[in-house]
Every structure is written in structure tokens, then in C-alpha cells.
mmCIF file with all atom_site columns, C-alpha atoms in Angstrom:
data_model
loop_
_atom_site.group_PDB
_atom_site.id
_atom_site.type_symbol
_atom_site.label_atom_id
_atom_site.label_alt_id
_atom_site.label_comp_id
_atom_site.label_asym_id
_atom_site.label_entity_id
_atom_site.label_seq_id
_atom_site.pdbx_PDB_ins_code
_atom_site.Cartn_x
_atom_site.Cartn_y
_atom_site.Cartn_z
_atom_site.occupancy
_atom_site.B_iso_or_equiv
_atom_site.pdbx_formal_charge
_atom_site.auth_seq_id
_atom_site.auth_comp_id
_atom_site.auth_asym_id
_atom_site.auth_atom_id
_atom_site.pdbx_PDB_model_num
ATOM 1   C CA . MET A 1 1   ? -9.513 -14.083 19.882  1.00 0.00 ? 1   MET A CA 1
ATOM 2   C CA . PRO A 1 2   ? -6.092 -16.340 20.334  1.00 0.00 ? 2   PRO A CA 1
ATOM 3   C CA . LEU A 1 3   ? -5.908 -19.315 21.420  1.00 0.00 ? 3   LEU A CA 1
ATOM 4   C CA . VAL A 1 4   ? -4.001 -18.466 23.926  1.00 0.00 ? 4   VAL A CA 1
ATOM 5   C CA . THR A 1 5   ? -4.010 -14.662 25.220  1.00 0.00 ? 5   THR A CA 1
ATOM 6   C CA . PRO A 1 6   ? -0.182 -12.281 25.798  1.00 0.00 ? 6   PRO A CA 1
ATOM 7   C CA . LEU A 1 7   ? 1.072  -12.165 29.478  1.00 0.00 ? 7   LEU A CA 1
ATOM 8   C CA . ASP A 1 8   ? 1.945  -8.454  29.868  1.00 0.00 ? 8   ASP A CA 1
ATOM 9   C CA . ALA A 1 9   ? 5.560  -7.221  28.817  1.00 0.00 ? 9   ALA A CA 1
ATOM 10  C CA . ASN A 1 10  ? 6.861  -6.501  32.890  1.00 0.00 ? 10  ASN A CA 1
ATOM 11  C CA . HIS A 1 11  ? 6.220  -10.913 33.807  1.00 0.00 ? 11  HIS A CA 1
ATOM 12  C CA . ASP A 1 12  ? 9.583  -12.038 32.813  1.00 0.00 ? 12  ASP A CA 1
ATOM 13  C CA . PRO A 1 13  ? 12.250 -9.701  33.365  1.00 0.00 ? 13  PRO A CA 1
ATOM 14  C CA . GLU A 1 14  ? 14.875 -11.148 31.096  1.00 0.00 ? 14  GLU A CA 1
ATOM 15  C CA . THR A 1 15  ? 12.664 -11.578 28.242  1.00 0.00 ? 15  THR A CA 1
ATOM 16  C CA . LYS A 1 16  ? 11.538 -7.557  28.593  1.00 0.00 ? 16  LYS A CA 1
ATOM 17  C CA . GLU A 1 17  ? 15.084 -6.855  28.421  1.00 0.00 ? 17  GLU A CA 1
ATOM 18  C CA . LEU A 1 18  ? 16.006 -9.408  25.392  1.00 0.00 ? 18  LEU A CA 1
ATOM 19  C CA . ALA A 1 19  ? 12.520 -8.119  24.036  1.00 0.00 ? 19  ALA A CA 1
ATOM 20  C CA . THR A 1 20  ? 14.284 -4.690  23.545  1.00 0.00 ? 20  THR A CA 1
ATOM 21  C CA . PHE A 1 21  ? 15.313 -6.434  20.113  1.00 0.00 ? 21  PHE A CA 1
ATOM 22  C CA . PHE A 1 22  ? 12.050 -5.579  18.398  1.00 0.00 ? 22  PHE A CA 1
ATOM 23  C CA . ASN A 1 23  ? 11.334 -1.638  19.002  1.00 0.00 ? 23  ASN A CA 1
ATOM 24  C CA . GLU A 1 24  ? 14.468 -1.489  16.774  1.00 0.00 ? 24  GLU A CA 1
ATOM 25  C CA . THR A 1 25  ? 13.016 -3.899  13.999  1.00 0.00 ? 25  THR A CA 1
ATOM 26  C CA . LEU A 1 26  ? 9.022  -3.474  14.659  1.00 0.00 ? 26  LEU A CA 1
ATOM 27  C CA . GLY A 1 27  ? 8.521  -0.523  16.931  1.00 0.00 ? 27  GLY A CA 1
ATOM 28  C CA . PHE A 1 28  ? 7.108  -3.076  19.782  1.00 0.00 ? 28  PHE A CA 1
ATOM 29  C CA . CYS A 1 29  ? 6.997  -6.101  21.277  1.00 0.00 ? 29  CYS A CA 1
ATOM 30  C CA . PRO A 1 30  ? 5.220  -8.497  19.318  1.00 0.00 ? 30  PRO A CA 1
ATOM 31  C CA . ASN A 1 31  ? 2.045  -10.860 20.972  1.00 0.00 ? 31  ASN A CA 1
ATOM 32  C CA . SER A 1 32  ? 3.871  -13.884 19.763  1.00 0.00 ? 32  SER A CA 1
ATOM 33  C CA . VAL A 1 33  ? 6.545  -12.625 22.475  1.00 0.00 ? 33  VAL A CA 1
ATOM 34  C CA . LEU A 1 34  ? 4.694  -12.465 24.892  1.00 0.00 ? 34  LEU A CA 1
ATOM 35  C CA . THR A 1 35  ? 2.954  -14.710 24.523  1.00 0.00 ? 35  THR A CA 1
ATOM 36  C CA . MET A 1 36  ? 5.739  -16.869 24.440  1.00 0.00 ? 36  MET A CA 1
ATOM 37  C CA . GLN A 1 37  ? 6.736  -15.527 27.744  1.00 0.00 ? 37  GLN A CA 1
ATOM 38  C CA . ARG A 1 38  ? 4.144  -17.826 29.459  1.00 0.00 ? 38  ARG A CA 1
ATOM 39  C CA . ARG A 1 39  ? 7.512  -20.442 29.448  1.00 0.00 ? 39  ARG A CA 1
ATOM 40  C CA . PRO A 1 40  ? 10.192 -17.762 29.182  1.00 0.00 ? 40  PRO A CA 1
ATOM 41  C CA . ALA A 1 41  ? 12.809 -19.996 28.048  1.00 0.00 ? 41  ALA A CA 1
ATOM 42  C CA . ILE A 1 42  ? 10.942 -20.202 25.358  1.00 0.00 ? 42  ILE A CA 1
ATOM 43  C CA . SER A 1 43  ? 10.858 -16.526 24.658  1.00 0.00 ? 43  SER A CA 1
ATOM 44  C CA . LYS A 1 44  ? 14.661 -16.109 25.171  1.00 0.00 ? 44  LYS A CA 1
ATOM 45  C CA . ALA A 1 45  ? 15.720 -19.037 23.343  1.00 0.00 ? 45  ALA A CA 1
ATOM 46  C CA . PHE A 1 46  ? 13.389 -17.579 20.497  1.00 0.00 ? 46  PHE A CA 1
ATOM 47  C CA . ILE A 1 47  ? 14.157 -13.899 20.701  1.00 0.00 ? 47  ILE A CA 1
ATOM 48  C CA . HIS A 1 48  ? 18.150 -15.440 20.530  1.00 0.00 ? 48  HIS A CA 1
ATOM 49  C CA . LEU A 1 49  ? 17.594 -17.086 17.745  1.00 0.00 ? 49  LEU A CA 1
ATOM 50  C CA . ASN A 1 50  ? 16.140 -14.238 15.813  1.00 0.00 ? 50  ASN A CA 1
ATOM 51  C CA . LYS A 1 51  ? 19.277 -12.235 16.536  1.00 0.00 ? 51  LYS A CA 1
ATOM 52  C CA . ALA A 1 52  ? 21.450 -14.383 15.128  1.00 0.00 ? 52  ALA A CA 1
ATOM 53  C CA . VAL A 1 53  ? 19.192 -15.153 12.150  1.00 0.00 ? 53  VAL A CA 1
ATOM 54  C CA . MET A 1 54  ? 18.948 -11.299 11.548  1.00 0.00 ? 54  MET A CA 1
ATOM 55  C CA . ALA A 1 55  ? 22.350 -10.350 12.213  1.00 0.00 ? 55  ALA A CA 1
ATOM 56  C CA . ASN A 1 56  ? 24.346 -9.826  9.107   1.00 0.00 ? 56  ASN A CA 1
ATOM 57  C CA . GLU A 1 57  ? 27.416 -12.219 8.272   1.00 0.00 ? 57  GLU A CA 1
ATOM 58  C CA . GLY A 1 58  ? 27.743 -11.572 4.369   1.00 0.00 ? 58  GLY A CA 1
ATOM 59  C CA . LEU A 1 59  ? 25.635 -9.486  1.893   1.00 0.00 ? 59  LEU A CA 1
ATOM 60  C CA . VAL A 1 60  ? 22.761 -10.430 2.597   1.00 0.00 ? 60  VAL A CA 1
ATOM 61  C CA . THR A 1 61  ? 20.326 -7.485  3.890   1.00 0.00 ? 61  THR A CA 1
ATOM 62  C CA . SER A 1 62  ? 18.771 -6.151  6.740   1.00 0.00 ? 62  SER A CA 1
ATOM 63  C CA . ALA A 1 63  ? 15.822 -5.480  4.484   1.00 0.00 ? 63  ALA A CA 1
ATOM 64  C CA . LEU A 1 64  ? 16.260 -8.478  1.758   1.00 0.00 ? 64  LEU A CA 1
ATOM 65  C CA . LYS A 1 65  ? 15.607 -10.321 5.336   1.00 0.00 ? 65  LYS A CA 1
ATOM 66  C CA . ARG A 1 66  ? 13.238 -9.442  5.779   1.00 0.00 ? 66  ARG A CA 1
ATOM 67  C CA . MET A 1 67  ? 11.804 -9.672  2.303   1.00 0.00 ? 67  MET A CA 1
ATOM 68  C CA . ILE A 1 68  ? 12.590 -13.469 2.526   1.00 0.00 ? 68  ILE A CA 1
ATOM 69  C CA . ALA A 1 69  ? 10.766 -13.393 5.506   1.00 0.00 ? 69  ALA A CA 1
ATOM 70  C CA . TRP A 1 70  ? 7.377  -12.189 3.694   1.00 0.00 ? 70  TRP A CA 1
ATOM 71  C CA . VAL A 1 71  ? 7.846  -14.507 0.595   1.00 0.00 ? 71  VAL A CA 1
ATOM 72  C CA . SER A 1 72  ? 8.352  -17.399 3.108   1.00 0.00 ? 72  SER A CA 1
ATOM 73  C CA . SER A 1 73  ? 4.989  -15.986 5.135   1.00 0.00 ? 73  SER A CA 1
ATOM 74  C CA . ASN A 1 74  ? 3.037  -15.198 1.964   1.00 0.00 ? 74  ASN A CA 1
ATOM 75  C CA . ALA A 1 75  ? 3.480  -18.785 0.937   1.00 0.00 ? 75  ALA A CA 1
ATOM 76  C CA . THR A 1 76  ? 2.165  -20.420 4.744   1.00 0.00 ? 76  THR A CA 1
ATOM 77  C CA . GLY A 1 77  ? -0.395 -18.227 4.424   1.00 0.00 ? 77  GLY A CA 1
ATOM 78  C CA . CYS A 1 78  ? 0.216  -16.205 7.754   1.00 0.00 ? 78  CYS A CA 1
ATOM 79  C CA . ARG A 1 79  ? -1.209 -13.206 7.848   1.00 0.00 ? 79  ARG A CA 1
ATOM 80  C CA . TYR A 1 80  ? 0.356  -12.379 11.384  1.00 0.00 ? 80  TYR A CA 1
ATOM 81  C CA . CYS A 1 81  ? 3.840  -12.795 10.058  1.00 0.00 ? 81  CYS A CA 1
ATOM 82  C CA . GLN A 1 82  ? 3.078  -11.121 6.302   1.00 0.00 ? 82  GLN A CA 1
ATOM 83  C CA . ALA A 1 83  ? 2.532  -8.144  8.030   1.00 0.00 ? 83  ALA A CA 1
ATOM 84  C CA . HIS A 1 84  ? 5.341  -8.020  10.719  1.00 0.00 ? 84  HIS A CA 1
ATOM 85  C CA . ALA A 1 85  ? 7.782  -9.020  7.752   1.00 0.00 ? 85  ALA A CA 1
ATOM 86  C CA . ILE A 1 86  ? 7.061  -6.182  5.156   1.00 0.00 ? 86  ILE A CA 1
ATOM 87  C CA . ARG A 1 87  ? 7.186  -4.070  8.099   1.00 0.00 ? 87  ARG A CA 1
ATOM 88  C CA . ALA A 1 88  ? 10.138 -5.086  9.065   1.00 0.00 ? 88  ALA A CA 1
ATOM 89  C CA . ALA A 1 89  ? 11.647 -5.047  5.790   1.00 0.00 ? 89  ALA A CA 1
ATOM 90  C CA . GLU A 1 90  ? 10.600 -0.883  5.432   1.00 0.00 ? 90  GLU A CA 1
ATOM 91  C CA . ARG A 1 91  ? 11.804 0.003   9.004   1.00 0.00 ? 91  ARG A CA 1
ATOM 92  C CA . TYR A 1 92  ? 15.196 -1.439  7.681   1.00 0.00 ? 92  TYR A CA 1
ATOM 93  C CA . GLY A 1 93  ? 15.554 0.264   4.819   1.00 0.00 ? 93  GLY A CA 1
ATOM 94  C CA . ALA A 1 94  ? 13.810 -1.422  1.929   1.00 0.00 ? 94  ALA A CA 1
ATOM 95  C CA . GLU A 1 95  ? 13.613 1.315   -1.207  1.00 0.00 ? 95  GLU A CA 1
ATOM 96  C CA . GLN A 1 96  ? 9.073  1.947   -1.790  1.00 0.00 ? 96  GLN A CA 1
ATOM 97  C CA . GLU A 1 97  ? 9.092  0.670   -5.310  1.00 0.00 ? 97  GLU A CA 1
ATOM 98  C CA . LYS A 1 98  ? 10.259 -3.022  -3.879  1.00 0.00 ? 98  LYS A CA 1
ATOM 99  C CA . LEU A 1 99  ? 7.940  -3.022  -0.906  1.00 0.00 ? 99  LEU A CA 1
ATOM 100 C CA . ASP A 1 100 ? 4.968  -2.043  -3.339  1.00 0.00 ? 100 ASP A CA 1
ATOM 101 C CA . ASN A 1 101 ? 5.893  -4.418  -5.321  1.00 0.00 ? 101 ASN A CA 1
ATOM 102 C CA . ILE A 1 102 ? 6.766  -7.507  -3.248  1.00 0.00 ? 102 ILE A CA 1
ATOM 103 C CA . TRP A 1 103 ? 4.128  -9.739  -4.989  1.00 0.00 ? 103 TRP A CA 1
ATOM 104 C CA . GLU A 1 104 ? 5.538  -9.388  -8.240  1.00 0.00 ? 104 GLU A CA 1
ATOM 105 C CA . TYR A 1 105 ? 9.341  -9.744  -7.876  1.00 0.00 ? 105 TYR A CA 1
ATOM 106 C CA . ARG A 1 106 ? 10.210 -12.288 -10.013 1.00 0.00 ? 106 ARG A CA 1
ATOM 107 C CA . THR A 1 107 ? 9.058  -9.835  -12.993 1.00 0.00 ? 107 THR A CA 1
ATOM 108 C CA . HIS A 1 108 ? 9.774  -6.285  -11.641 1.00 0.00 ? 108 HIS A CA 1
ATOM 109 C CA . PRO A 1 109 ? 12.647 -3.911  -12.225 1.00 0.00 ? 109 PRO A CA 1
ATOM 110 C CA . ALA A 1 110 ? 13.035 -3.001  -8.882  1.00 0.00 ? 110 ALA A CA 1
ATOM 111 C CA . PHE A 1 111 ? 14.396 -6.394  -8.388  1.00 0.00 ? 111 PHE A CA 1
ATOM 112 C CA . ASN A 1 112 ? 17.919 -7.914  -9.191  1.00 0.00 ? 112 ASN A CA 1
ATOM 113 C CA . GLU A 1 113 ? 18.602 -11.464 -10.014 1.00 0.00 ? 113 GLU A CA 1
ATOM 114 C CA . ALA A 1 114 ? 20.606 -11.942 -7.456  1.00 0.00 ? 114 ALA A CA 1
ATOM 115 C CA . GLU A 1 115 ? 17.478 -10.782 -5.501  1.00 0.00 ? 115 GLU A CA 1
ATOM 116 C CA . ARG A 1 116 ? 14.967 -12.742 -7.608  1.00 0.00 ? 116 ARG A CA 1
ATOM 117 C CA . ALA A 1 117 ? 17.185 -16.474 -6.664  1.00 0.00 ? 117 ALA A CA 1
ATOM 118 C CA . ALA A 1 118 ? 17.172 -15.339 -3.235  1.00 0.00 ? 118 ALA A CA 1
ATOM 119 C CA . LEU A 1 119 ? 13.265 -14.736 -2.974  1.00 0.00 ? 119 LEU A CA 1
ATOM 120 C CA . ASP A 1 120 ? 12.440 -18.018 -5.351  1.00 0.00 ? 120 ASP A CA 1
ATOM 121 C CA . PHE A 1 121 ? 14.593 -20.187 -2.695  1.00 0.00 ? 121 PHE A CA 1
ATOM 122 C CA . SER A 1 122 ? 11.807 -18.546 0.465   1.00 0.00 ? 122 SER A CA 1
ATOM 123 C CA . LEU A 1 123 ? 9.226  -19.387 -1.586  1.00 0.00 ? 123 LEU A CA 1
ATOM 124 C CA . ALA A 1 124 ? 10.031 -23.076 -2.809  1.00 0.00 ? 124 ALA A CA 1
ATOM 125 C CA . ALA A 1 125 ? 11.838 -23.348 0.650   1.00 0.00 ? 125 ALA A CA 1
ATOM 126 C CA . SER A 1 126 ? 8.324  -22.689 2.674   1.00 0.00 ? 126 SER A CA 1
ATOM 127 C CA . GLN A 1 127 ? 6.483  -24.673 0.724   1.00 0.00 ? 127 GLN A CA 1
ATOM 128 C CA . VAL A 1 128 ? 5.532  -28.531 1.479   1.00 0.00 ? 128 VAL A CA 1
ATOM 129 C CA . PRO A 1 129 ? 6.905  -30.517 -0.088  1.00 0.00 ? 129 PRO A CA 1
ATOM 130 C CA . ASN A 1 130 ? 9.752  -28.854 -0.239  1.00 0.00 ? 130 ASN A CA 1
ATOM 131 C CA . ALA A 1 131 ? 10.742 -27.888 -3.508  1.00 0.00 ? 131 ALA A CA 1
ATOM 132 C CA . VAL A 1 132 ? 14.644 -26.771 -3.021  1.00 0.00 ? 132 VAL A CA 1
ATOM 133 C CA . ASP A 1 133 ? 15.756 -28.199 -6.052  1.00 0.00 ? 133 ASP A CA 1
ATOM 134 C CA . GLU A 1 134 ? 18.613 -28.223 -8.137  1.00 0.00 ? 134 GLU A CA 1
ATOM 135 C CA . THR A 1 135 ? 17.618 -25.076 -10.394 1.00 0.00 ? 135 THR A CA 1
ATOM 136 C CA . ILE A 1 136 ? 17.194 -22.849 -7.234  1.00 0.00 ? 136 ILE A CA 1
ATOM 137 C CA . LYS A 1 137 ? 20.216 -24.506 -6.382  1.00 0.00 ? 137 LYS A CA 1
ATOM 138 C CA . LYS A 1 138 ? 22.217 -23.580 -9.472  1.00 0.00 ? 138 LYS A CA 1
ATOM 139 C CA . ARG A 1 139 ? 20.814 -19.967 -9.007  1.00 0.00 ? 139 ARG A CA 1
ATOM 140 C CA . LEU A 1 140 ? 21.480 -20.102 -5.107  1.00 0.00 ? 140 LEU A CA 1
ATOM 141 C CA . HIS A 1 141 ? 24.904 -20.074 -6.041  1.00 0.00 ? 141 HIS A CA 1
ATOM 142 C CA . GLU A 1 142 ? 25.462 -17.634 -9.284  1.00 0.00 ? 142 GLU A CA 1
ATOM 143 C CA . HIS A 1 143 ? 24.784 -14.967 -6.838  1.00 0.00 ? 143 HIS A CA 1
ATOM 144 C CA . TRP A 1 144 ? 25.675 -16.456 -3.033  1.00 0.00 ? 144 TRP A CA 1
ATOM 145 C CA . ASN A 1 145 ? 28.427 -17.839 -0.866  1.00 0.00 ? 145 ASN A CA 1
ATOM 146 C CA . ASP A 1 146 ? 27.327 -20.932 1.579   1.00 0.00 ? 146 ASP A CA 1
ATOM 147 C CA . GLY A 1 147 ? 27.558 -18.762 3.855   1.00 0.00 ? 147 GLY A CA 1
ATOM 148 C CA . GLU A 1 148 ? 24.776 -15.781 2.884   1.00 0.00 ? 148 GLU A CA 1
ATOM 149 C CA . ILE A 1 149 ? 22.743 -18.726 1.311   1.00 0.00 ? 149 ILE A CA 1
ATOM 150 C CA . VAL A 1 150 ? 22.493 -20.858 5.599   1.00 0.00 ? 150 VAL A CA 1
ATOM 151 C CA . GLU A 1 151 ? 21.376 -16.888 6.574   1.00 0.00 ? 151 GLU A CA 1
ATOM 152 C CA . MET A 1 152 ? 18.940 -16.885 3.887   1.00 0.00 ? 152 MET A CA 1
ATOM 153 C CA . LEU A 1 153 ? 17.367 -19.935 4.970   1.00 0.00 ? 153 LEU A CA 1
ATOM 154 C CA . GLY A 1 154 ? 17.935 -19.063 8.480   1.00 0.00 ? 154 GLY A CA 1
ATOM 155 C CA . VAL A 1 155 ? 15.323 -16.800 8.795   1.00 0.00 ? 155 VAL A CA 1
ATOM 156 C CA . ILE A 1 156 ? 13.625 -19.544 6.233   1.00 0.00 ? 156 ILE A CA 1
ATOM 157 C CA . SER A 1 157 ? 13.371 -21.264 9.062   1.00 0.00 ? 157 SER A CA 1
ATOM 158 C CA . LEU A 1 158 ? 12.783 -19.185 11.886  1.00 0.00 ? 158 LEU A CA 1
ATOM 159 C CA . PHE A 1 159 ? 9.554  -17.880 9.901   1.00 0.00 ? 159 PHE A CA 1
ATOM 160 C CA . GLY A 1 160 ? 8.697  -21.421 9.355   1.00 0.00 ? 160 GLY A CA 1
ATOM 161 C CA . TYR A 1 161 ? 8.177  -21.936 12.745  1.00 0.00 ? 161 TYR A CA 1
ATOM 162 C CA . LEU A 1 162 ? 6.795  -18.131 13.334  1.00 0.00 ? 162 LEU A CA 1
ATOM 163 C CA . ASN A 1 163 ? 4.418  -18.520 10.544  1.00 0.00 ? 163 ASN A CA 1
ATOM 164 C CA . ARG A 1 164 ? 3.204  -21.912 12.445  1.00 0.00 ? 164 ARG A CA 1
ATOM 165 C CA . TRP A 1 165 ? 3.401  -20.475 16.443  1.00 0.00 ? 165 TRP A CA 1
ATOM 166 C CA . ASN A 1 166 ? 1.268  -17.490 14.613  1.00 0.00 ? 166 ASN A CA 1
ATOM 167 C CA . ASP A 1 167 ? -1.041 -19.319 12.391  1.00 0.00 ? 167 ASP A CA 1
ATOM 168 C CA . SER A 1 168 ? -2.061 -21.694 15.656  1.00 0.00 ? 168 SER A CA 1
ATOM 169 C CA . MET A 1 169 ? -2.387 -19.862 18.333  1.00 0.00 ? 169 MET A CA 1
ATOM 170 C CA . GLY A 1 170 ? -4.710 -16.607 16.205  1.00 0.00 ? 170 GLY A CA 1
ATOM 171 C CA . THR A 1 171 ? -1.916 -14.746 17.383  1.00 0.00 ? 171 THR A CA 1
ATOM 172 C CA . THR A 1 172 ? -3.745 -10.740 17.972  1.00 0.00 ? 172 THR A CA 1
ATOM 173 C CA . LEU A 1 173 ? -1.816 -8.298  15.161  1.00 0.00 ? 173 LEU A CA 1
ATOM 174 C CA . GLU A 1 174 ? -0.752 -5.356  15.931  1.00 0.00 ? 174 GLU A CA 1
ATOM 175 C CA . GLN A 1 175 ? -2.660 -2.138  15.038  1.00 0.00 ? 175 GLN A CA 1
ATOM 176 C CA . ASP A 1 176 ? 1.023  -1.072  13.608  1.00 0.00 ? 176 ASP A CA 1
ATOM 177 C CA . ALA A 1 177 ? 1.615  -4.150  12.272  1.00 0.00 ? 177 ALA A CA 1
ATOM 178 C CA . ILE A 1 178 ? -2.200 -4.494  10.422  1.00 0.00 ? 178 ILE A CA 1
ATOM 179 C CA . ASP A 1 179 ? -0.960 -0.325  8.823   1.00 0.00 ? 179 ASP A CA 1
ATOM 180 C CA . SER A 1 180 ? 1.921  -1.693  7.540   1.00 0.00 ? 180 SER A CA 1
ATOM 181 C CA . GLY A 1 181 ? -0.412 -4.431  6.067   1.00 0.00 ? 181 GLY A CA 1
ATOM 182 C CA . ASN A 1 182 ? -2.779 -2.897  4.859   1.00 0.00 ? 182 ASN A CA 1
ATOM 183 C CA . GLN A 1 183 ? -0.703 -0.536  3.036   1.00 0.00 ? 183 GLN A CA 1
ATOM 184 C CA . TYR A 1 184 ? 2.092  -2.569  1.262   1.00 0.00 ? 184 TYR A CA 1
ATOM 185 C CA . LEU A 1 185 ? -0.733 -5.471  1.349   1.00 0.00 ? 185 LEU A CA 1
ATOM 186 C CA . GLY A 1 186 ? -3.496 -3.844  1.008   1.00 0.00 ? 186 GLY A CA 1
ATOM 187 C CA . LYS A 1 187 ? -4.183 -3.958  -2.595  1.00 0.00 ? 187 LYS A CA 1
ATOM 188 C CA . HIS A 1 188 ? -3.223 -7.452  -2.730  1.00 0.00 ? 188 HIS A CA 1
ATOM 189 C CA . GLY A 1 189 ? -6.044 -8.560  -0.671  1.00 0.00 ? 189 GLY A CA 1
ATOM 190 C CA . PHE A 1 190 ? -4.649 -8.439  2.718   1.00 0.00 ? 190 PHE A CA 1
ATOM 191 C CA . GLU A 1 191 ? -6.548 -9.169  6.063   1.00 0.00 ? 191 GLU A CA 1
ATOM 192 C CA . VAL A 1 192 ? -6.129 -9.356  9.175   1.00 0.00 ? 192 VAL A CA 1
ATOM 193 C CA . GLY A 1 193 ? -8.203 -12.855 9.458   1.00 0.00 ? 193 GLY A CA 1
ATOM 194 C CA . LYS A 1 194 ? -7.805 -15.002 12.785  1.00 0.00 ? 194 LYS A CA 1
ATOM 195 C CA . HIS A 1 195 ? -5.852 -12.226 14.418  1.00 0.00 ? 195 HIS A CA 1
ATOM 196 C CA . VAL A 1 196 ? -8.010 -9.643  15.135  1.00 0.00 ? 196 VAL A CA 1
#
């Protein structure tokens, strides 16, 4: 059972309207947002930030942003966000081979060097203590411009917030997200854990 139960999707009309964004991303409004709306200023600010971070301003695709989110969530151990990120990557057109082999992004031929640099950045930036170093910086700048690196770190930072929110709340994982988690992450031990 979550620390705080989500409210009905109709609780705050402004949040409900803004949350239609998640119908494209996930196919449903996440329970995390339904919990945040206990303080509507938080739910609304979060949705606006999410939309800004996930906007595509350069060559970082929607699918890659969601894979960056998955790597970040995997590093912190948040099962809720792992399932959401892999589901969103699928919905935004990540190649099947990448979805099936996300755990092996460093060596699998489905991933190119630019993607590996981005995903290694996500892993390093999500660790405590932070592991972004000169090697990560150099590799990033070989493939991405400053604006694209800002976009990536926006995703990593957004998911840092979400990882802490959802793991602390024990947010209940929605069935569609469970299905995606089991499909793409199950062979590596994905489980719902506290997000029942």
C-alpha cells in the first residue's frame, strides 16, 4: 500500500487537463501525478516540467530520452519508473532490438556510440556520489552539442525526482506498466516490488 493514496483523476480539473499529456506517453495518467494533485501546484508544476524536459529540441529522440530515463531509474532501483520508462520508450518507437537488449546497451550492436555515450552519462549522473568525469564529458561532446546534453541531463534530473517520489511513496504500479516491465525487463529479474 502506498504511503499516500492517489486521488481520483477528476479531483483537480487543471491537473486533469494537463495530464492528458500522459495519454500519449503512457496511455494513462500515472498514479504518481494523481498523488501529487493533493497539492495541485506540485502536480501542475511537475507536468509543465515534464513536458519541457521531454520536448525535442535537437537530435535526442523521444525514444532515447525514455531509455536515458530507464538507465537512470535502473541505477537508483525504482521499479515504478523503470516500468514507466521502458513503456514510454516502446510507445515512442524505440526499436524492438533495443528494448529487448537495454541491459546490454554498452556491448549490443543495436546501440551506436552516441547512444552509449548518452546512456553512460545517465548511469554516471544517477549515481551517488555522482560519477560524471572527464571521460564521460569528452565522450558526450564527441556526439552531442551543449543543448542536447542539457536535454539529457533534464531527463536524468526529472527522473531523479520521480525515482525518489515513487520509491518513497511506494506508488502503485499500473497494470499496463507492469505488462511492459515484465515484457522487456522480466528476463533480468524485473518485479513490481513495493509498487503493488
